[in-house]
Coordinates of C-alpha atoms in Angstrom, one line a residue:
M1 CA -13.6 106.2 -93.9
K2 CA -14.3 102.6 -94.6
F3 CA -17.2 101.0 -98.0
I4 CA -18.2 97.3 -97.3
V5 CA -19.1 96.3 -100.6
K6 CA -22.1 93.6 -100.9
L7 CA -22.1 91.3 -103.5
F8 CA -24.4 91.5 -106.1
P9 CA -27.1 87.8 -105.0
E10 CA -26.7 86.3 -108.0
I11 CA -22.8 85.9 -107.0
I12 CA -23.5 85.0 -103.3
V13 CA -25.8 81.5 -104.3
K14 CA -23.6 80.2 -107.0
S15 CA -21.2 77.0 -105.9
K16 CA -18.0 78.1 -103.1
P17 CA -15.9 78.0 -106.2
V18 CA -17.9 80.0 -108.4
R19 CA -18.0 82.8 -105.9
R20 CA -15.1 82.9 -104.6
K21 CA -13.5 83.3 -108.1
F22 CA -16.1 86.1 -108.9
T23 CA -15.2 87.6 -105.6
R24 CA -11.6 87.5 -106.2
Q25 CA -11.6 89.3 -109.4
L26 CA -14.7 91.8 -108.3
R27 CA -11.4 93.1 -105.7
D28 CA -8.7 92.6 -108.0
N29 CA -10.8 95.5 -110.4
L30 CA -11.6 97.6 -107.0
R31 CA -8.4 97.2 -106.1
K32 CA -6.5 98.6 -109.9
L33 CA -8.8 102.0 -110.1
L34 CA -9.7 103.1 -106.6
M35 CA -5.7 102.9 -106.0
Q36 CA -5.3 106.3 -108.7
L37 CA -7.3 107.4 -106.3
D38 CA -5.2 106.6 -102.8
P39 CA -2.9 104.5 -104.0
A40 CA -2.6 103.1 -99.8
V41 CA -6.6 102.0 -100.2
V42 CA -6.6 98.6 -98.3
V43 CA -9.5 96.5 -100.2
V44 CA -10.0 92.4 -98.6
R45 CA -12.3 89.9 -100.2
E46 CA -14.6 88.1 -97.2
W47 CA -16.7 85.2 -97.4
D48 CA -20.5 87.4 -98.7
R49 CA -18.7 90.4 -99.5
I50 CA -15.5 93.4 -99.7
S51 CA -14.2 95.4 -97.1
L52 CA -12.7 98.8 -98.6
E53 CA -10.8 101.7 -96.2
T54 CA -9.1 104.7 -96.6
D55 CA -7.2 107.1 -94.2
S56 CA -8.3 110.2 -97.2
T57 CA -10.6 112.6 -95.2
D58 CA -10.3 114.2 -98.3
P59 CA -13.9 115.4 -100.1
V60 CA -13.0 114.8 -103.5
V61 CA -11.1 111.4 -103.5
L62 CA -13.7 109.6 -101.1
Q63 CA -17.5 111.0 -103.7
G64 CA -13.8 109.7 -106.5
F65 CA -14.6 106.4 -104.6
V66 CA -18.5 106.8 -104.9
T67 CA -18.7 107.5 -108.2
V68 CA -15.9 104.2 -109.3
L69 CA -18.4 101.7 -106.6
C70 CA -21.6 102.7 -107.9
Q71 CA -19.8 102.4 -111.8
T72 CA -18.1 99.0 -111.1
P73 CA -20.2 95.9 -112.3
G74 CA -20.6 93.0 -109.8
I75 CA -22.0 95.4 -106.3
A76 CA -25.7 96.0 -105.1
H77 CA -25.2 98.0 -102.9
V78 CA -22.3 99.6 -99.8
I79 CA -22.3 101.2 -97.5
E80 CA -20.5 103.6 -96.0
V81 CA -20.1 102.4 -92.0
A82 CA -18.5 103.8 -89.1
E83 CA -16.8 100.5 -87.5
Y84 CA -16.0 100.7 -83.4
P85 CA -16.0 97.6 -81.3
L86 CA -18.3 95.5 -79.8
V87 CA -19.0 96.3 -75.9
D88 CA -23.2 95.8 -75.2
L89 CA -26.8 97.1 -76.5
H90 CA -26.0 100.4 -74.6
D91 CA -22.5 100.9 -75.9
V92 CA -24.4 99.6 -79.2
Y93 CA -27.1 102.6 -78.1
E94 CA -25.1 105.4 -77.2
K95 CA -22.7 105.3 -80.3
T96 CA -25.2 105.5 -83.0
R97 CA -27.4 108.1 -80.7
D98 CA -24.4 109.9 -81.1
A99 CA -23.3 109.4 -84.9
L100 CA -26.6 109.7 -85.8
G101 CA -28.7 111.3 -83.5
D102 CA -28.6 115.3 -85.4
S103 CA -30.2 112.9 -88.2
L104 CA -33.4 111.8 -86.5
R105 CA -34.2 115.1 -85.2
G106 CA -38.0 116.0 -86.3
K107 CA -38.3 113.0 -88.6
R108 CA -39.8 109.1 -88.3
F109 CA -38.2 106.2 -88.0
V110 CA -37.1 102.3 -87.6
V111 CA -33.8 100.6 -86.5
R112 CA -32.9 97.8 -88.5
C113 CA -30.2 95.9 -86.9
K114 CA -27.9 93.0 -89.0
R115 CA -26.6 90.2 -86.6
S116 CA -23.6 87.4 -87.7
G117 CA -21.8 85.5 -85.0
E118 CA -21.9 84.3 -81.4
H119 CA -24.0 86.6 -78.9
D120 CA -26.5 86.6 -76.1
F121 CA -29.0 88.5 -77.0
S122 CA -30.7 89.2 -81.1
S123 CA -31.2 91.4 -83.7
G124 CA -34.8 91.9 -82.8
E125 CA -33.9 93.0 -79.1
V126 CA -30.8 95.5 -80.5
E127 CA -33.8 97.1 -83.2
R128 CA -36.3 97.0 -80.1
Y129 CA -33.3 98.8 -77.0
V130 CA -31.9 101.5 -79.5
G131 CA -34.9 102.0 -81.8
G132 CA -36.6 102.8 -77.5
G133 CA -33.1 104.9 -76.5
L134 CA -33.4 107.2 -79.8
N135 CA -37.2 107.3 -79.0
Q136 CA -36.8 108.1 -75.6
H137 CA -33.8 111.0 -75.6
L138 CA -34.3 112.7 -78.9
E139 CA -36.1 114.9 -80.2
S140 CA -38.2 112.9 -83.2
A141 CA -41.2 112.1 -85.4
G142 CA -41.6 109.4 -83.4
V143 CA -40.9 105.4 -84.3
D144 CA -42.3 103.9 -87.9
L145 CA -41.9 100.6 -88.6
H146 CA -43.6 101.0 -91.8
N147 CA -43.3 104.0 -93.6
P148 CA -40.1 106.0 -91.6
D149 CA -39.0 108.9 -92.9
V150 CA -35.2 107.2 -91.5
T151 CA -34.2 104.1 -91.6
V152 CA -31.1 103.6 -88.8
R153 CA -29.1 100.7 -90.4
I154 CA -26.6 98.5 -87.7
E155 CA -24.5 95.6 -88.1
I156 CA -23.0 93.4 -86.0
R157 CA -20.6 91.1 -87.0
D158 CA -18.4 89.2 -84.4
Q159 CA -17.2 90.8 -82.1
Q160 CA -16.9 94.0 -84.5
L161 CA -20.1 97.0 -84.4
Y162 CA -20.3 98.7 -87.5
I163 CA -23.5 101.9 -87.9
V164 CA -24.2 102.2 -91.8
N165 CA -24.1 106.2 -92.3
R166 CA -26.0 105.4 -95.8
R167 CA -26.4 103.2 -98.0
I168 CA -25.0 103.4 -101.9
K169 CA -27.1 101.4 -104.5
G170 CA -24.5 99.2 -106.5
L171 CA -24.7 98.8 -110.4
G172 CA -25.5 95.1 -109.9
G173 CA -24.2 92.8 -112.2
Y174 CA -21.0 89.8 -112.5
P175 CA -17.4 91.7 -111.7
M176 CA -15.4 92.6 -115.8
G177 CA -13.2 90.1 -116.1
S178 CA -15.2 87.0 -115.2
V179 CA -17.1 85.7 -117.7
D180 CA -15.8 85.7 -122.5
A181 CA -15.3 88.5 -123.9
V182 CA -17.5 90.0 -126.9
M183 CA -17.2 92.5 -129.7
S184 CA -19.5 94.8 -130.5
L185 CA -20.5 96.3 -133.3
I186 CA -21.2 100.1 -132.2
S187 CA -22.2 103.1 -134.4
G188 CA -22.8 105.6 -130.9
G189 CA -26.9 105.5 -131.8
F190 CA -28.8 104.7 -129.0
D191 CA -29.2 101.3 -129.7
S192 CA -25.3 100.0 -130.0
T193 CA -24.4 102.6 -126.5
V194 CA -26.3 100.3 -124.5
S195 CA -26.0 97.6 -125.6
S196 CA -22.1 97.9 -125.1
Y197 CA -22.9 99.0 -121.5
M198 CA -25.7 96.1 -120.6
T199 CA -22.7 93.6 -122.0
M200 CA -20.6 95.6 -120.1
K201 CA -22.4 95.4 -116.9
R202 CA -22.9 91.2 -116.6
G203 CA -18.9 91.3 -116.1
V204 CA -18.5 90.2 -120.5
R205 CA -15.0 92.4 -121.5
T206 CA -16.8 94.2 -124.1
H207 CA -14.6 95.4 -127.5
F208 CA -15.6 97.5 -129.7
C209 CA -15.4 97.6 -133.3
F210 CA -16.7 100.1 -135.9
F211 CA -18.1 100.0 -139.9
N212 CA -16.1 104.0 -141.0
L213 CA -18.6 104.2 -143.7
G214 CA -17.5 107.0 -144.9
G215 CA -17.6 110.0 -142.3
R216 CA -14.7 111.0 -140.0
E217 CA -17.1 113.2 -137.7
H218 CA -18.6 109.7 -137.1
E219 CA -16.1 107.3 -136.3
V220 CA -15.0 110.8 -134.5
G221 CA -18.0 110.6 -131.8
V222 CA -17.9 107.2 -132.0
K223 CA -14.6 106.7 -130.8
E224 CA -15.7 108.9 -128.2
V225 CA -19.2 107.1 -127.0
A226 CA -17.3 104.3 -127.3
L227 CA -14.1 105.8 -125.0
Y228 CA -16.8 106.8 -122.5
L229 CA -18.6 103.8 -121.6
W230 CA -15.2 102.5 -121.0
L231 CA -14.0 105.0 -118.9
K232 CA -16.7 104.5 -116.8
Y233 CA -18.0 101.1 -116.4
G234 CA -15.2 98.6 -117.8
A235 CA -12.2 100.0 -117.4
S236 CA -10.7 98.0 -115.0
H237 CA -10.1 95.3 -118.2
R238 CA -8.3 97.1 -120.9
V239 CA -10.2 96.2 -124.4
K240 CA -9.9 97.2 -128.3
F241 CA -11.0 99.7 -130.8
V242 CA -11.0 98.5 -133.5
T243 CA -12.6 100.4 -136.8
V244 CA -12.6 98.4 -140.3
P245 CA -12.8 100.9 -143.2
F246 CA -16.6 100.1 -145.8
E247 CA -16.5 102.8 -148.1
D248 CA -15.6 100.5 -150.7
V249 CA -18.0 98.1 -149.7
V250 CA -21.4 100.4 -149.4
A251 CA -19.6 101.2 -153.5
E252 CA -19.4 98.1 -154.2
I253 CA -23.7 97.0 -152.9
L254 CA -24.1 101.1 -154.3
K255 CA -23.1 99.7 -158.2
N256 CA -24.1 95.7 -157.8
V257 CA -26.8 94.7 -155.2
E258 CA -30.8 95.4 -156.0
N259 CA -32.0 98.4 -154.1
S260 CA -34.7 97.0 -151.7
Q261 CA -32.0 93.5 -151.0
M262 CA -29.2 97.3 -149.9
G263 CA -29.6 97.2 -145.9
V264 CA -29.9 93.1 -145.5
I265 CA -26.9 92.2 -148.0
L266 CA -24.9 95.8 -146.2
K267 CA -25.4 93.6 -142.6
R268 CA -24.7 90.5 -143.7
M269 CA -21.3 92.1 -145.0
M270 CA -20.9 93.2 -140.8
L271 CA -20.9 90.7 -139.8
R272 CA -18.6 88.4 -142.3
A273 CA -16.6 91.2 -141.0
A274 CA -16.7 91.6 -137.1
S275 CA -16.8 87.9 -137.3
E276 CA -13.7 87.9 -138.6
V277 CA -12.2 90.7 -136.3
A278 CA -13.6 88.2 -133.8
A279 CA -11.7 85.6 -134.4
Q280 CA -8.1 87.3 -134.2
L281 CA -9.2 89.1 -130.9
E282 CA -10.5 85.0 -130.4
V283 CA -13.8 86.5 -128.9
P284 CA -16.4 83.9 -129.3
A285 CA -19.5 86.2 -129.5
L286 CA -20.9 89.6 -131.2
V287 CA -23.2 92.2 -129.2
T288 CA -25.5 94.4 -132.0
G289 CA -28.1 97.1 -130.5
E290 CA -30.8 95.0 -133.2
A291 CA -34.7 94.7 -131.4
I292 CA -37.1 93.2 -133.5
A293 CA -39.1 95.0 -136.1
Q294 CA -37.1 98.2 -135.0
V295 CA -36.1 99.5 -138.7
S296 CA -36.3 96.9 -142.2
S297 CA -33.7 94.8 -141.5
Q298 CA -34.4 94.1 -138.4
T299 CA -37.7 91.5 -139.3
L300 CA -37.2 87.8 -138.5
Q301 CA -36.3 86.4 -141.2
N302 CA -34.4 89.4 -142.3
L303 CA -31.8 88.6 -139.3
S304 CA -32.4 84.8 -139.7
V305 CA -30.8 85.8 -144.0
I306 CA -28.3 87.9 -142.1
D307 CA -27.0 85.5 -138.9
Q308 CA -26.0 82.4 -141.5
V309 CA -23.0 83.9 -142.4
T310 CA -21.9 83.6 -139.4
D311 CA -20.8 80.2 -138.0
T312 CA -19.4 83.7 -134.2
L313 CA -23.0 83.6 -131.2
V314 CA -24.6 87.0 -132.2
L315 CA -25.8 88.7 -129.0
R316 CA -29.2 90.6 -128.9
P317 CA -29.4 92.3 -125.3
L318 CA -32.1 94.4 -127.3
I319 CA -34.4 92.1 -129.4
T320 CA -37.6 92.9 -127.0
M321 CA -37.0 96.5 -126.0
D322 CA -39.1 99.2 -126.8
K323 CA -38.0 102.3 -128.9
L324 CA -38.0 104.3 -125.6
D325 CA -37.0 101.7 -122.8
I326 CA -33.3 102.5 -124.5
I327 CA -33.5 105.7 -124.9
K328 CA -34.5 105.7 -121.2
I329 CA -31.2 103.6 -120.5
A330 CA -29.1 105.8 -122.3
A331 CA -30.4 108.5 -120.8
Q332 CA -29.6 106.7 -116.8
I333 CA -25.8 105.8 -118.4
G334 CA -24.9 109.4 -119.4
T335 CA -24.8 108.6 -123.4
E336 CA -28.6 110.1 -124.7
D337 CA -26.5 113.5 -125.2
F338 CA -23.7 111.6 -127.6
A339 CA -26.6 109.9 -129.7
A340 CA -29.1 112.6 -130.4
N341 CA -25.5 114.7 -131.5
M342 CA -23.7 111.5 -133.1
P343 CA -22.9 112.6 -137.0
E344 CA -24.9 109.4 -139.7
Y345 CA -23.4 108.7 -142.6
C346 CA -25.2 105.6 -144.4
G347 CA -24.5 105.7 -148.0
V348 CA -26.8 102.7 -148.3
I349 CA -30.7 103.7 -147.7
S350 CA -32.9 101.6 -149.8
V351 CA -35.6 102.9 -150.9
R352 CA -38.2 100.1 -150.7
P353 CA -36.6 97.2 -148.4
T354 CA -37.3 94.0 -147.9
I355 CA -38.9 93.1 -144.8
R356 CA -38.6 89.2 -146.3
A357 CA -35.4 88.8 -147.3
R358 CA -35.3 86.0 -149.4
P359 CA -31.7 83.2 -149.4
D360 CA -32.0 82.2 -152.4
K361 CA -32.1 86.1 -153.6
I362 CA -29.8 87.0 -151.6
A363 CA -27.8 84.7 -152.5
A364 CA -28.0 85.8 -156.2
Q365 CA -27.0 89.2 -155.6
E366 CA -24.2 88.4 -153.6
G367 CA -23.2 86.7 -156.2
K368 CA -23.1 90.5 -158.3
F369 CA -20.3 91.1 -155.7
D370 CA -16.5 91.3 -155.9
F371 CA -15.6 90.0 -152.1
A372 CA -12.0 90.8 -152.5
V373 CA -14.1 94.2 -151.5
L374 CA -15.3 92.8 -148.4
E375 CA -11.6 90.6 -147.9
R376 CA -9.5 94.3 -148.2
A377 CA -11.3 95.7 -146.1
I378 CA -11.6 93.3 -143.3
A379 CA -7.1 93.5 -144.2
A380 CA -7.4 97.1 -143.8
A381 CA -8.7 96.7 -140.0
D382 CA -7.4 98.9 -137.6
F383 CA -7.0 97.7 -133.7
I384 CA -5.6 99.7 -131.4
N385 CA -6.1 99.8 -127.6
I386 CA -9.1 102.3 -126.4
D387 CA -7.0 104.1 -124.3
Q388 CA -4.7 105.1 -126.0
L389 CA -7.1 106.5 -128.6
A390 CA -6.1 110.0 -128.5
D391 CA -2.3 108.9 -128.1
E392 CA -3.3 107.7 -131.8
D393 CA -4.2 110.5 -133.2
R394 CA -2.3 112.9 -131.6
T395 CA 0.4 111.3 -133.9
A396 CA -1.1 113.3 -136.4
V397 CA -0.5 116.7 -135.4
D398 CA 0.9 118.3 -132.7
V399 CA -0.8 119.4 -130.0
E400 CA 0.4 121.7 -127.0
T401 CA 0.1 120.3 -123.3
L402 CA -0.1 123.3 -121.2
P403 CA 0.1 122.5 -116.8
I404 CA 0.3 126.4 -116.1
P405 CA -3.2 128.1 -118.3
L406 CA -1.4 130.9 -120.6
P407 CA -2.5 134.8 -119.5
D408 CA -5.8 135.8 -121.3
S409 CA -6.8 131.9 -122.3
V410 CA -10.0 130.7 -121.6
I411 CA -9.9 127.4 -119.6
L412 CA -12.5 125.2 -122.1
D413 CA -14.3 122.6 -119.0
V414 CA -14.8 119.4 -122.2
R415 CA -16.2 116.9 -119.5
H416 CA -19.9 115.4 -119.4
P417 CA -22.3 117.5 -117.2
D418 CA -21.9 115.4 -115.2
E419 CA -18.7 114.5 -114.2
V420 CA -18.7 119.0 -114.1
D421 CA -21.8 118.8 -111.2
R422 CA -19.4 115.8 -109.1
K423 CA -16.5 117.6 -109.2
P424 CA -16.3 120.8 -110.9
L425 CA -12.7 122.3 -111.8
K426 CA -11.5 124.7 -109.6
L427 CA -8.5 127.2 -111.0
P428 CA -6.3 129.3 -109.0
G429 CA -7.5 132.1 -112.3
G430 CA -8.5 132.4 -115.6
E431 CA -11.5 132.3 -117.7
L432 CA -13.7 128.8 -117.8
Q433 CA -16.2 127.9 -119.6
T434 CA -18.3 125.0 -119.9
V435 CA -19.3 122.6 -123.2
P436 CA -19.8 120.0 -123.3
F437 CA -17.0 117.6 -125.8
Y438 CA -20.4 115.6 -127.8
E439 CA -21.2 119.4 -128.2
L440 CA -17.5 121.1 -129.5
H441 CA -18.0 120.5 -133.1
R442 CA -20.7 122.5 -132.9
R443 CA -20.1 125.0 -131.3
F444 CA -15.6 126.0 -131.1
A445 CA -16.4 128.0 -134.1
D446 CA -18.4 130.3 -132.3
L447 CA -16.6 130.7 -130.0
D448 CA -14.5 134.5 -129.9
Q449 CA -11.6 132.9 -132.3
T450 CA -8.9 135.8 -130.7
R451 CA -8.7 134.1 -127.6
T452 CA -6.9 131.2 -127.2
Y453 CA -8.9 128.0 -125.8
L454 CA -7.5 125.0 -123.3
L455 CA -9.6 121.4 -123.1
Y456 CA -9.8 120.5 -120.0
C457 CA -11.0 116.8 -118.4
E458 CA -9.7 114.3 -115.5
K459 CA -8.0 112.2 -117.3
G460 CA -7.1 114.0 -120.9
V461 CA -8.3 111.9 -122.7
M462 CA -10.5 113.3 -124.0
S463 CA -9.3 117.1 -124.3
R464 CA -6.2 115.6 -126.4
L465 CA -8.4 113.4 -129.1
H466 CA -10.6 116.6 -129.1
A467 CA -7.6 119.2 -129.3
S468 CA -6.4 117.3 -132.8
H469 CA -9.5 117.3 -134.1
L470 CA -9.7 121.1 -134.1
I471 CA -6.5 121.4 -135.1
E472 CA -6.6 119.1 -138.3
Q473 CA -10.0 121.4 -139.2
G474 CA -7.6 124.2 -138.8
F475 CA -8.1 125.5 -135.7
T476 CA -5.1 126.9 -134.5
N477 CA -6.2 128.4 -130.4
V478 CA -6.3 125.3 -129.3
K479 CA -4.2 124.0 -126.4
V480 CA -4.7 120.9 -123.8
Y481 CA -4.8 121.9 -120.0
R482 CA -3.4 119.1 -117.8
P483 CA -2.8 120.1 -114.4
S484 CA 0.4 118.2 -113.6

């Protein structure tokens, strides 16, 4: 099977050295991701595209290729092609008829040809010859140049003929790792997950920083969604997940700060801490999910006062977006269910919060704050590679992993519903249930506790993470199913 990757248009129009750099980065990213599916995959970089070839005929592997290509930043679209040596126009017609003829039965169609190289015919002549032949010899509904049911796509490149079996829309953006890294302040809600996705789509290696305000379940949920985003859109590059313990900072604010100023001051403390964390990772910018006037702390006046505490660049991808548009993107990328089920904890909720913070008044309130508390929180920040989150939690509790299901056990498929639909788990025997991981903690206690449950996910990361948390909560009937 051969796939041709078409670059995001903004890459093509860049200077030759920059285009070469971006294309090389995309090739390396694809090779790293696709070799996990087929170690023998061939990935070749060309001037304006990348070609991939695999000898695998396994439909699961091929669907995995498509999934990776749809979710890798830097790709405009991908075409799955059948490749032949170029002979002449009549041979092009015959190859197209044999490859796509059945799909045109009863359909209106049009032929489109892209051509590069030296030939004794034009692209238009190819379209007319092949289209006329298909119209004459197949039981189609005829040619329709403007509103066809099917578009037959042909590409001729020098002495090679490519007949397009299907065209797959890509993510767009820039290849991951082609621009500088950022630190995303993530809370797990709609806004921070979408803003993180938008920087990842732009090719920005995105680290995650979470401020733990005291809620264990919230921390677990944020780790889940960060891991999900990374696995789906950024797994070609390792990033850090940083947890900053902020319980004492919240307590200090509640104790010493005037109620109406608490929200702005909390955000200033977070920005100070995030800047220090970013500096340790040599990251030049922060990312937040703030949008103008969505909440009281996000008025322009308040944002201006908040930003005064740092010289680090603060990026706000959502700054002018409507909430409904943000939720729509969350649904498209698969984080809507996370946000809707995210346990939240916030100990700083002002009764009548200021919407026009004054720098002098904020400074006076912060004069009552013991900054040693903030310094201790920054010093206690926990840095971990995001792909090691599950292993980190497993060190606290003993999670048993089994390659074969136990008799009378139940396999709980905890993957996202999109993954389950795309690649259903096939068991040789035994009982299978599906419970998405973002609902697992809420629903697990309602399951039959006389049974043993083996959690399953494809990479074994989410399943181990959740098994360890359930064991911590006192459930002893939980293990991990990891088929060899």
